[in-house]
Amino acid sequence: MEFNVKKLASDAGVFFSRAMQFTEEKLGQAEKTELDAHFENLLARADCTKNWTEKILRQTEVLLQPNPSARVEEFLYEKLDRKVPSRVTNGELLAQYMTEAANDFGPGTPYGKTLIKVGETQRRLGAAEREFIRSASINFLTPLRNFLEGDWRTISKERRILQNRRLDLDACKARLKKAKAAEAKAAAEHELRLTQTEFDRQAEVTRLLLEGISSTHVNHLRCLHEFVESQTNYYAQCYQFMLDLQKQLGSSKGEMFSGTFVGNADSASPAAATSPPSVAAATLPAVPTIPVVPTIVGVPNTVAEGVLNPNEVKPPASGTRRARVLYDYEAADSTELALLADEMITVYSLPGMDPDWLIGERGNQKGKVPVTYLELLS
Protein backbone atom coordinates (compact mmCIF):
# COMPACT_ATOMS: atom_id res chain seq x y z
CA MET A 1 0.00 0.00 0.00
CA GLU A 2 2.89 2.34 0.83
CA PHE A 3 4.38 1.67 -2.61
CA ASN A 4 1.12 2.54 -4.33
CA VAL A 5 0.82 5.80 -2.42
CA LYS A 6 4.34 6.78 -3.36
CA LYS A 7 3.74 5.90 -7.02
CA LEU A 8 0.51 7.85 -7.03
CA ALA A 9 2.28 10.86 -5.53
CA SER A 10 5.09 10.52 -8.09
CA ASP A 11 2.65 10.30 -11.01
CA ALA A 12 0.79 13.33 -9.71
CA GLY A 13 4.05 15.23 -9.48
CA VAL A 14 4.99 14.32 -13.06
CA PHE A 15 1.54 15.30 -14.33
CA PHE A 16 1.73 18.64 -12.50
CA SER A 17 5.21 19.29 -13.86
CA ARG A 18 4.09 18.61 -17.43
CA ALA A 19 1.01 20.78 -17.03
CA MET A 20 3.11 23.65 -15.71
CA GLN A 21 5.62 23.29 -18.55
CA PHE A 22 2.86 23.17 -21.20
CA THR A 23 1.12 26.24 -19.73
CA GLU A 24 4.32 28.26 -19.55
CA GLU A 25 5.15 27.35 -23.17
CA LYS A 26 1.74 28.57 -24.28
CA LEU A 27 2.25 31.80 -22.38
CA GLY A 28 5.74 32.22 -23.82
CA GLN A 29 7.37 31.95 -20.41
CA ALA A 30 9.33 28.74 -21.10
CA GLU A 31 11.50 27.40 -23.87
CA LYS A 32 10.30 24.50 -26.01
CA THR A 33 12.46 21.82 -27.58
CA GLU A 34 11.78 21.92 -31.32
CA LEU A 35 11.83 18.84 -33.50
CA ASP A 36 13.90 18.90 -36.68
CA ALA A 37 12.31 19.94 -39.98
CA HIS A 38 12.29 16.39 -41.38
CA PHE A 39 10.45 15.14 -38.30
CA GLU A 40 7.89 17.94 -38.57
CA ASN A 41 7.33 17.08 -42.25
CA LEU A 42 6.74 13.44 -41.30
CA LEU A 43 4.16 14.54 -38.71
CA ALA A 44 2.36 16.78 -41.20
CA ARG A 45 2.34 14.01 -43.82
CA ALA A 46 0.94 11.51 -41.33
CA ASP A 47 -1.82 13.90 -40.26
CA CYS A 48 -2.70 14.58 -43.90
CA THR A 49 -2.83 10.84 -44.63
CA LYS A 50 -5.12 10.21 -41.67
CA ASN A 51 -7.52 13.05 -42.52
CA TRP A 52 -7.91 12.17 -46.20
CA THR A 53 -8.17 8.45 -45.49
CA GLU A 54 -11.10 9.16 -43.18
CA LYS A 55 -12.84 11.32 -45.80
CA ILE A 56 -12.28 8.83 -48.63
CA LEU A 57 -13.46 5.96 -46.43
CA ARG A 58 -16.68 7.75 -45.42
CA GLN A 59 -17.53 8.85 -48.96
CA THR A 60 -16.82 5.39 -50.40
CA GLU A 61 -19.21 3.95 -47.83
CA VAL A 62 -21.83 6.47 -49.00
CA LEU A 63 -21.20 5.45 -52.61
CA LEU A 64 -21.60 1.75 -51.87
CA GLN A 65 -24.52 2.17 -49.44
CA PRO A 66 -26.42 5.49 -49.88
CA ASN A 67 -28.92 4.59 -47.12
CA PRO A 68 -27.65 6.18 -43.83
CA SER A 69 -29.68 3.86 -41.60
CA ALA A 70 -28.27 0.82 -43.39
CA ARG A 71 -24.72 2.12 -42.85
CA VAL A 72 -25.42 2.61 -39.14
CA GLU A 73 -26.81 -0.92 -38.94
CA GLU A 74 -23.73 -2.36 -40.64
CA PHE A 75 -21.47 -0.36 -38.29
CA LEU A 76 -23.26 -1.71 -35.21
CA TYR A 77 -23.05 -5.28 -36.45
CA GLU A 78 -19.30 -4.86 -37.06
CA LYS A 79 -18.77 -3.45 -33.56
CA LEU A 80 -20.75 -6.34 -32.07
CA ASP A 81 -18.63 -8.74 -34.14
CA ARG A 82 -21.73 -10.21 -35.76
CA LYS A 83 -22.43 -11.03 -39.39
CA VAL A 84 -24.30 -8.34 -41.28
CA PRO A 85 -27.64 -9.73 -42.51
CA SER A 86 -28.05 -10.20 -46.24
CA ARG A 87 -29.86 -7.24 -47.78
CA VAL A 88 -31.76 -7.26 -51.09
CA THR A 89 -30.42 -4.67 -53.53
CA ASN A 90 -32.73 -2.13 -55.15
CA GLY A 91 -32.33 -3.81 -58.53
CA GLU A 92 -33.29 -7.21 -57.15
CA LEU A 93 -36.34 -5.72 -55.41
CA LEU A 94 -37.43 -4.01 -58.64
CA ALA A 95 -36.98 -7.33 -60.49
CA GLN A 96 -39.23 -9.04 -57.95
CA TYR A 97 -41.98 -6.44 -58.40
CA MET A 98 -41.78 -6.64 -62.20
CA THR A 99 -41.99 -10.43 -62.20
CA GLU A 100 -45.01 -10.41 -59.88
CA ALA A 101 -46.68 -7.75 -62.02
CA ALA A 102 -46.07 -9.81 -65.17
CA ASN A 103 -47.75 -12.82 -63.55
CA ASP A 104 -50.79 -10.68 -62.71
CA PHE A 105 -51.03 -9.05 -66.14
CA GLY A 106 -50.35 -12.32 -67.93
CA PRO A 107 -46.85 -13.52 -68.82
CA GLY A 108 -48.01 -14.23 -72.36
CA THR A 109 -49.11 -10.65 -73.09
CA PRO A 110 -46.70 -8.21 -74.75
CA TYR A 111 -46.55 -6.12 -71.56
CA GLY A 112 -46.07 -9.18 -69.38
CA LYS A 113 -43.30 -10.55 -71.61
CA THR A 114 -41.49 -7.21 -71.53
CA LEU A 115 -41.82 -6.94 -67.75
CA ILE A 116 -40.25 -10.37 -67.40
CA LYS A 117 -37.34 -9.43 -69.70
CA VAL A 118 -36.70 -6.12 -67.94
CA GLY A 119 -37.12 -7.75 -64.53
CA GLU A 120 -34.53 -10.41 -65.35
CA THR A 121 -32.07 -7.70 -66.40
CA GLN A 122 -32.74 -5.77 -63.18
CA ARG A 123 -32.05 -8.94 -61.21
CA ARG A 124 -28.72 -9.37 -62.98
CA LEU A 125 -27.89 -5.70 -62.33
CA GLY A 126 -28.71 -6.16 -58.65
CA ALA A 127 -26.50 -9.24 -58.42
CA ALA A 128 -23.65 -7.38 -60.13
CA GLU A 129 -24.07 -4.50 -57.68
CA ARG A 130 -23.93 -6.90 -54.73
CA GLU A 131 -20.67 -8.42 -56.03
CA PHE A 132 -19.18 -4.95 -56.61
CA ILE A 133 -20.03 -3.87 -53.05
CA ARG A 134 -18.53 -7.06 -51.64
CA SER A 135 -15.33 -6.72 -53.67
CA ALA A 136 -14.91 -3.01 -52.91
CA SER A 137 -15.46 -3.62 -49.21
CA ILE A 138 -12.82 -6.35 -49.02
CA ASN A 139 -10.21 -4.85 -51.32
CA PHE A 140 -10.57 -1.14 -50.53
CA LEU A 141 -12.60 -0.26 -47.43
CA THR A 142 -11.11 -2.89 -45.15
CA PRO A 143 -7.44 -1.82 -45.70
CA LEU A 144 -8.40 1.82 -45.06
CA ARG A 145 -10.19 0.88 -41.84
CA ASN A 146 -7.27 -1.30 -40.76
CA PHE A 147 -4.91 1.65 -41.13
CA LEU A 148 -7.12 4.00 -39.11
CA GLU A 149 -7.89 1.46 -36.40
CA GLY A 150 -4.44 -0.14 -36.27
CA ASP A 151 -1.38 1.72 -37.54
CA TRP A 152 -2.78 5.19 -36.90
CA ARG A 153 -3.73 4.38 -33.31
CA THR A 154 -0.21 3.13 -32.69
CA ILE A 155 1.26 6.30 -34.22
CA SER A 156 -1.05 8.49 -32.13
CA LYS A 157 -0.11 6.64 -28.95
CA GLU A 158 3.64 7.00 -29.58
CA ARG A 159 3.20 10.67 -30.48
CA ARG A 160 1.49 11.31 -27.14
CA ILE A 161 4.35 9.56 -25.35
CA LEU A 162 6.85 11.67 -27.31
CA GLN A 163 4.98 14.83 -26.32
CA ASN A 164 5.21 13.83 -22.64
CA ARG A 165 8.91 13.03 -23.00
CA ARG A 166 9.50 16.45 -24.52
CA LEU A 167 7.62 18.19 -21.71
CA ASP A 168 9.69 16.24 -19.16
CA LEU A 169 12.88 17.19 -20.97
CA ASP A 170 12.02 20.89 -21.07
CA ALA A 171 10.95 20.82 -17.42
CA CYS A 172 14.35 19.32 -16.52
CA LYS A 173 16.10 22.06 -18.50
CA ALA A 174 14.08 24.68 -16.61
CA ARG A 175 14.99 23.12 -13.24
CA LEU A 176 18.67 23.04 -14.19
CA LYS A 177 18.58 26.77 -14.98
CA LYS A 178 16.94 27.51 -11.65
CA ALA A 179 19.33 25.33 -9.61
CA LYS A 180 21.81 27.39 -7.53
CA ALA A 181 23.61 24.93 -5.29
CA ALA A 182 26.22 22.62 -6.80
CA GLU A 183 24.45 19.55 -5.44
CA ALA A 184 21.14 20.65 -6.94
CA LYS A 185 22.81 21.35 -10.29
CA ALA A 186 24.44 17.90 -10.31
CA ALA A 187 21.10 16.22 -9.58
CA ALA A 188 19.39 18.30 -12.27
CA GLU A 189 22.10 17.47 -14.83
CA HIS A 190 21.80 13.75 -14.06
CA GLU A 191 18.02 13.91 -14.41
CA LEU A 192 18.40 15.88 -17.65
CA ARG A 193 20.70 13.23 -19.16
CA LEU A 194 18.22 10.46 -18.34
CA THR A 195 15.30 12.46 -19.67
CA GLN A 196 17.22 13.34 -22.84
CA THR A 197 17.96 9.66 -23.44
CA GLU A 198 14.30 8.73 -23.05
CA PHE A 199 13.25 11.56 -25.35
CA ASP A 200 15.75 10.55 -28.05
CA ARG A 201 14.68 6.91 -27.85
CA GLN A 202 11.00 7.82 -28.12
CA ALA A 203 11.71 10.24 -30.97
CA GLU A 204 13.42 7.44 -32.91
CA VAL A 205 10.50 5.05 -32.33
CA THR A 206 8.02 7.68 -33.49
CA ARG A 207 10.15 8.57 -36.49
CA LEU A 208 10.23 4.97 -37.70
CA LEU A 209 6.45 4.72 -37.42
CA LEU A 210 5.97 7.97 -39.32
CA GLU A 211 8.32 6.87 -42.08
CA GLY A 212 6.12 3.78 -42.43
CA ILE A 213 3.43 6.06 -43.88
CA SER A 214 5.20 5.65 -47.23
CA SER A 215 4.48 1.92 -47.11
CA THR A 216 0.88 2.75 -46.22
CA HIS A 217 0.60 4.88 -49.34
CA VAL A 218 1.94 2.04 -51.47
CA ASN A 219 -0.58 -0.38 -49.97
CA HIS A 220 -3.46 2.07 -50.44
CA LEU A 221 -2.35 2.65 -54.04
CA ARG A 222 -2.62 -1.07 -54.75
CA CYS A 223 -6.04 -1.15 -53.08
CA LEU A 224 -7.13 1.84 -55.17
CA HIS A 225 -6.21 0.00 -58.37
CA GLU A 226 -8.25 -2.99 -57.23
CA PHE A 227 -11.20 -0.73 -56.43
CA VAL A 228 -11.08 0.86 -59.90
CA GLU A 229 -10.85 -2.59 -61.50
CA SER A 230 -13.91 -3.77 -59.56
CA GLN A 231 -15.83 -0.64 -60.50
CA THR A 232 -14.82 -1.01 -64.16
CA ASN A 233 -15.99 -4.63 -64.25
CA TYR A 234 -19.26 -3.65 -62.56
CA TYR A 235 -20.08 -0.88 -65.04
CA ALA A 236 -19.01 -3.05 -67.97
CA GLN A 237 -21.41 -5.75 -66.79
CA CYS A 238 -24.21 -3.22 -66.39
CA TYR A 239 -23.59 -1.86 -69.88
CA GLN A 240 -23.63 -5.34 -71.41
CA PHE A 241 -26.81 -6.30 -69.54
CA MET A 242 -28.58 -3.16 -70.75
CA LEU A 243 -27.28 -3.60 -74.28
CA ASP A 244 -28.64 -7.15 -74.38
CA LEU A 245 -31.97 -5.93 -73.01
CA GLN A 246 -32.15 -3.15 -75.59
CA LYS A 247 -31.61 -5.67 -78.38
CA GLN A 248 -34.31 -7.95 -76.97
CA LEU A 249 -36.78 -5.10 -76.71
CA GLY A 250 -35.84 -3.81 -80.16
CA SER A 251 -36.45 -7.20 -81.75
CA SER A 252 -39.77 -7.59 -79.93
CA LYS A 253 -41.11 -4.16 -80.86
CA GLY A 254 -42.23 -5.57 -84.18
CA GLU A 255 -44.61 -7.92 -82.33
CA MET A 256 -45.83 -5.23 -79.96
CA PHE A 257 -46.54 -2.64 -82.65
CA SER A 258 -47.03 -4.82 -85.75
CA GLY A 259 -48.96 -3.14 -88.51
CA THR A 260 -48.46 0.39 -87.21
CA PHE A 261 -46.56 1.41 -90.33
CA VAL A 262 -48.05 -1.05 -92.79
CA GLY A 263 -51.76 -0.30 -92.65
CA ASN A 264 -52.74 -2.25 -89.48
CA ALA A 265 -53.35 0.79 -87.30
CA ASP A 266 -56.99 -0.17 -86.78
CA SER A 267 -56.00 -3.43 -85.05
CA ALA A 268 -53.30 -1.91 -82.83
CA SER A 269 -53.57 -2.64 -79.11
CA PRO A 270 -54.22 0.16 -76.57
CA ALA A 271 -50.68 -0.22 -75.25
CA ALA A 272 -49.25 0.23 -78.73
CA ALA A 273 -51.40 3.30 -79.29
CA THR A 274 -49.61 5.15 -76.47
CA SER A 275 -46.07 4.13 -77.43
CA PRO A 276 -43.52 6.46 -79.10
CA PRO A 277 -43.63 4.58 -82.45
CA SER A 278 -47.43 4.88 -82.57
CA VAL A 279 -47.26 8.60 -81.84
CA ALA A 280 -44.80 8.94 -84.69
CA ALA A 281 -47.13 6.91 -86.91
CA ALA A 282 -49.96 9.36 -86.25
CA THR A 283 -47.90 12.07 -87.97
CA LEU A 284 -47.45 10.07 -91.20
CA PRO A 285 -49.14 10.95 -94.48
CA ALA A 286 -52.57 9.55 -95.33
CA VAL A 287 -51.03 6.69 -97.36
CA PRO A 288 -48.03 5.53 -95.32
CA THR A 289 -47.61 1.99 -96.53
CA ILE A 290 -44.92 0.55 -98.74
CA PRO A 291 -46.25 -2.03 -101.14
CA VAL A 292 -44.97 -5.52 -100.41
CA VAL A 293 -43.75 -7.11 -103.60
CA PRO A 294 -45.49 -10.50 -104.06
CA THR A 295 -43.36 -13.59 -103.99
CA ILE A 296 -42.17 -14.54 -107.45
CA VAL A 297 -41.74 -18.20 -108.27
CA GLY A 298 -38.10 -19.06 -108.88
CA VAL A 299 -36.65 -16.03 -107.08
CA PRO A 300 -34.54 -17.03 -104.08
CA ASN A 301 -36.12 -15.76 -100.86
CA THR A 302 -32.88 -14.70 -99.13
CA VAL A 303 -34.59 -12.60 -96.48
CA ALA A 304 -36.99 -15.35 -95.44
CA GLU A 305 -34.02 -17.66 -95.01
CA GLY A 306 -32.45 -15.11 -92.63
CA VAL A 307 -29.43 -14.47 -94.91
CA LEU A 308 -29.06 -11.07 -96.54
CA ASN A 309 -26.30 -10.40 -99.05
CA PRO A 310 -26.28 -6.62 -99.73
CA ASN A 311 -24.55 -7.17 -103.05
CA GLU A 312 -27.42 -9.37 -104.28
CA VAL A 313 -30.26 -7.18 -103.02
CA LYS A 314 -31.75 -4.97 -105.75
CA PRO A 315 -34.39 -2.35 -104.98
CA PRO A 316 -37.72 -2.84 -106.77
CA ALA A 317 -38.52 -0.70 -109.76
CA SER A 318 -41.22 1.04 -107.71
CA GLY A 319 -42.16 1.21 -104.05
CA THR A 320 -39.02 2.77 -102.57
CA ARG A 321 -39.60 5.46 -99.96
CA ARG A 322 -37.60 7.96 -97.96
CA ALA A 323 -37.73 7.54 -94.19
CA ARG A 324 -36.54 9.47 -91.17
CA VAL A 325 -35.03 7.47 -88.32
CA LEU A 326 -36.81 8.07 -84.99
CA TYR A 327 -34.40 6.34 -82.60
CA ASP A 328 -30.86 5.01 -82.56
CA TYR A 329 -30.70 1.32 -83.42
CA GLU A 330 -27.68 -0.98 -83.09
CA ALA A 331 -27.51 -3.77 -85.63
CA ALA A 332 -27.80 -7.22 -84.07
CA ASP A 333 -25.81 -8.89 -86.87
CA SER A 334 -24.35 -8.27 -90.33
CA THR A 335 -27.76 -8.57 -92.02
CA GLU A 336 -29.07 -5.46 -90.23
CA LEU A 337 -28.29 -1.78 -90.76
CA ALA A 338 -27.38 0.36 -87.73
CA LEU A 339 -29.41 3.57 -87.48
CA LEU A 340 -28.87 7.01 -86.00
CA ALA A 341 -31.77 9.19 -84.88
CA ASP A 342 -32.90 11.88 -87.38
CA GLU A 343 -30.91 10.54 -90.32
CA MET A 344 -32.62 9.97 -93.71
CA ILE A 345 -32.48 6.61 -95.49
CA THR A 346 -34.18 4.86 -98.44
CA VAL A 347 -36.37 1.86 -97.60
CA TYR A 348 -38.26 -0.81 -99.53
CA SER A 349 -39.63 -4.32 -99.12
CA LEU A 350 -38.55 -7.62 -100.69
CA PRO A 351 -40.56 -10.71 -101.67
CA GLY A 352 -41.71 -12.74 -98.67
CA MET A 353 -40.23 -10.28 -96.21
CA ASP A 354 -41.52 -9.93 -92.64
CA PRO A 355 -43.87 -6.90 -92.67
CA ASP A 356 -42.22 -5.62 -89.47
CA TRP A 357 -38.91 -5.16 -91.31
CA LEU A 358 -37.75 -3.26 -94.39
CA ILE A 359 -34.55 -3.04 -96.36
CA GLY A 360 -32.75 0.22 -95.66
CA GLU A 361 -30.07 1.87 -97.79
CA ARG A 362 -27.58 4.54 -96.80
CA GLY A 363 -25.14 5.17 -99.60
CA ASN A 364 -23.44 1.82 -100.30
CA GLN A 365 -24.68 0.30 -97.04
CA LYS A 366 -27.73 -1.96 -96.97
CA GLY A 367 -29.47 -4.03 -94.33
CA LYS A 368 -32.70 -4.87 -92.56
CA VAL A 369 -34.25 -2.16 -90.39
CA PRO A 370 -37.28 -2.35 -88.04
CA VAL A 371 -40.26 -0.29 -89.24
CA THR A 372 -41.03 0.85 -85.68
CA TYR A 373 -37.85 2.92 -85.72
CA LEU A 374 -38.86 4.83 -88.86
CA GLU A 375 -41.12 7.68 -89.94
CA LEU A 376 -42.03 6.99 -93.57
CA LEU A 377 -42.19 10.08 -95.77
CA SER A 378 -44.23 10.62 -98.93
Coordinates of N, CA and C in Angstrom, one line a residue, residues 110 114 117 245-261 272 275-278 326-329 356-357 370-374:
P110 N -47.9 -9.0 -74.4 CA -46.7 -8.2 -74.8 C -46.1 -7.5 -73.5
T114 N -42.5 -8.3 -71.7 CA -41.5 -7.2 -71.5 C -41.1 -7.0 -70.1
K117 N -38.7 -9.7 -69.2 CA -37.3 -9.4 -69.7 C -36.6 -8.3 -68.9
L245 N -30.5 -6.2 -73.2 CA -32.0 -5.9 -73.0 C -32.5 -5.0 -74.1
Q246 N -31.7 -4.0 -74.5 CA -32.1 -3.1 -75.6 C -32.4 -3.9 -76.9
K247 N -31.5 -4.9 -77.2 CA -31.6 -5.7 -78.4 C -32.9 -6.5 -78.3
Q248 N -33.1 -7.1 -77.1 CA -34.3 -7.9 -77.0 C -35.6 -7.1 -77.2
L249 N -35.6 -5.9 -76.6 CA -36.8 -5.1 -76.7 C -36.9 -4.6 -78.1
G250 N -35.8 -4.3 -78.8 CA -35.8 -3.8 -80.2 C -36.4 -4.9 -81.1
S251 N -36.0 -6.1 -80.9 CA -36.5 -7.2 -81.7 C -37.9 -7.6 -81.5
S252 N -38.4 -7.2 -80.3 CA -39.8 -7.6 -79.9 C -40.7 -6.4 -80.2
K253 N -40.2 -5.3 -80.6 CA -41.1 -4.2 -80.9 C -42.0 -4.4 -82.1
G254 N -41.4 -5.2 -83.0 CA -42.2 -5.6 -84.2 C -43.5 -6.3 -83.8
E255 N -43.4 -7.2 -82.8 CA -44.6 -7.9 -82.3 C -45.6 -7.0 -81.6
M256 N -45.0 -6.1 -80.8 CA -45.8 -5.2 -80.0 C -46.6 -4.2 -80.8
F257 N -45.9 -3.7 -81.8 CA -46.5 -2.6 -82.7 C -46.7 -3.1 -84.1
S258 N -46.9 -4.3 -84.4 CA -47.0 -4.8 -85.8 C -48.2 -4.1 -86.5
G259 N -47.9 -3.7 -87.7 CA -49.0 -3.1 -88.5 C -49.1 -1.6 -88.4
T260 N -48.3 -1.0 -87.4 CA -48.5 0.4 -87.2 C -48.1 1.2 -88.4
F261 N -47.1 0.7 -89.2 CA -46.6 1.4 -90.3 C -47.0 0.7 -91.6
A272 N -50.0 -0.2 -77.6 CA -49.3 0.2 -78.7 C -49.7 1.6 -79.1
S275 N -47.5 4.2 -77.4 CA -46.1 4.1 -77.4 C -45.5 5.2 -78.4
P276 N -44.2 5.5 -78.2 CA -43.5 6.5 -79.1 C -43.7 6.1 -80.6
P277 N -43.5 4.9 -81.0 CA -43.6 4.6 -82.5 C -45.0 4.9 -82.9
S278 N -46.1 4.6 -82.1 CA -47.4 4.9 -82.6 C -47.7 6.4 -82.7
L326 N -36.3 7.5 -86.2 CA -36.8 8.1 -85.0 C -35.9 7.9 -83.8
Y327 N -35.3 6.7 -83.7 CA -34.4 6.3 -82.6 C -33.1 5.7 -83.1
D328 N -32.1 5.8 -82.3 CA -30.9 5.0 -82.6 C -31.2 3.5 -82.5
Y329 N -30.5 2.8 -83.4 CA -30.7 1.3 -83.4 C -29.4 0.7 -83.7
D356 N -42.8 -6.5 -90.5 CA -42.2 -5.6 -89.5 C -40.8 -5.1 -89.8
W357 N -40.3 -5.6 -90.9 CA -38.9 -5.2 -91.3 C -38.9 -4.6 -92.7
P370 N -35.9 -2.2 -88.6 CA -37.3 -2.3 -88.0 C -38.1 -1.1 -88.4
V371 N -39.4 -1.4 -88.8 CA -40.3 -0.3 -89.2 C -40.6 0.6 -88.1
T372 N -40.6 0.0 -86.8 CA -41.0 0.9 -85.7 C -40.0 2.0 -85.4
Y373 N -38.9 1.9 -86.0 CA -37.9 2.9 -85.7 C -37.9 4.0 -86.8
L374 N -38.9 3.9 -87.7 CA -38.9 4.8 -88.9 C -40.1 5.7 -88.9

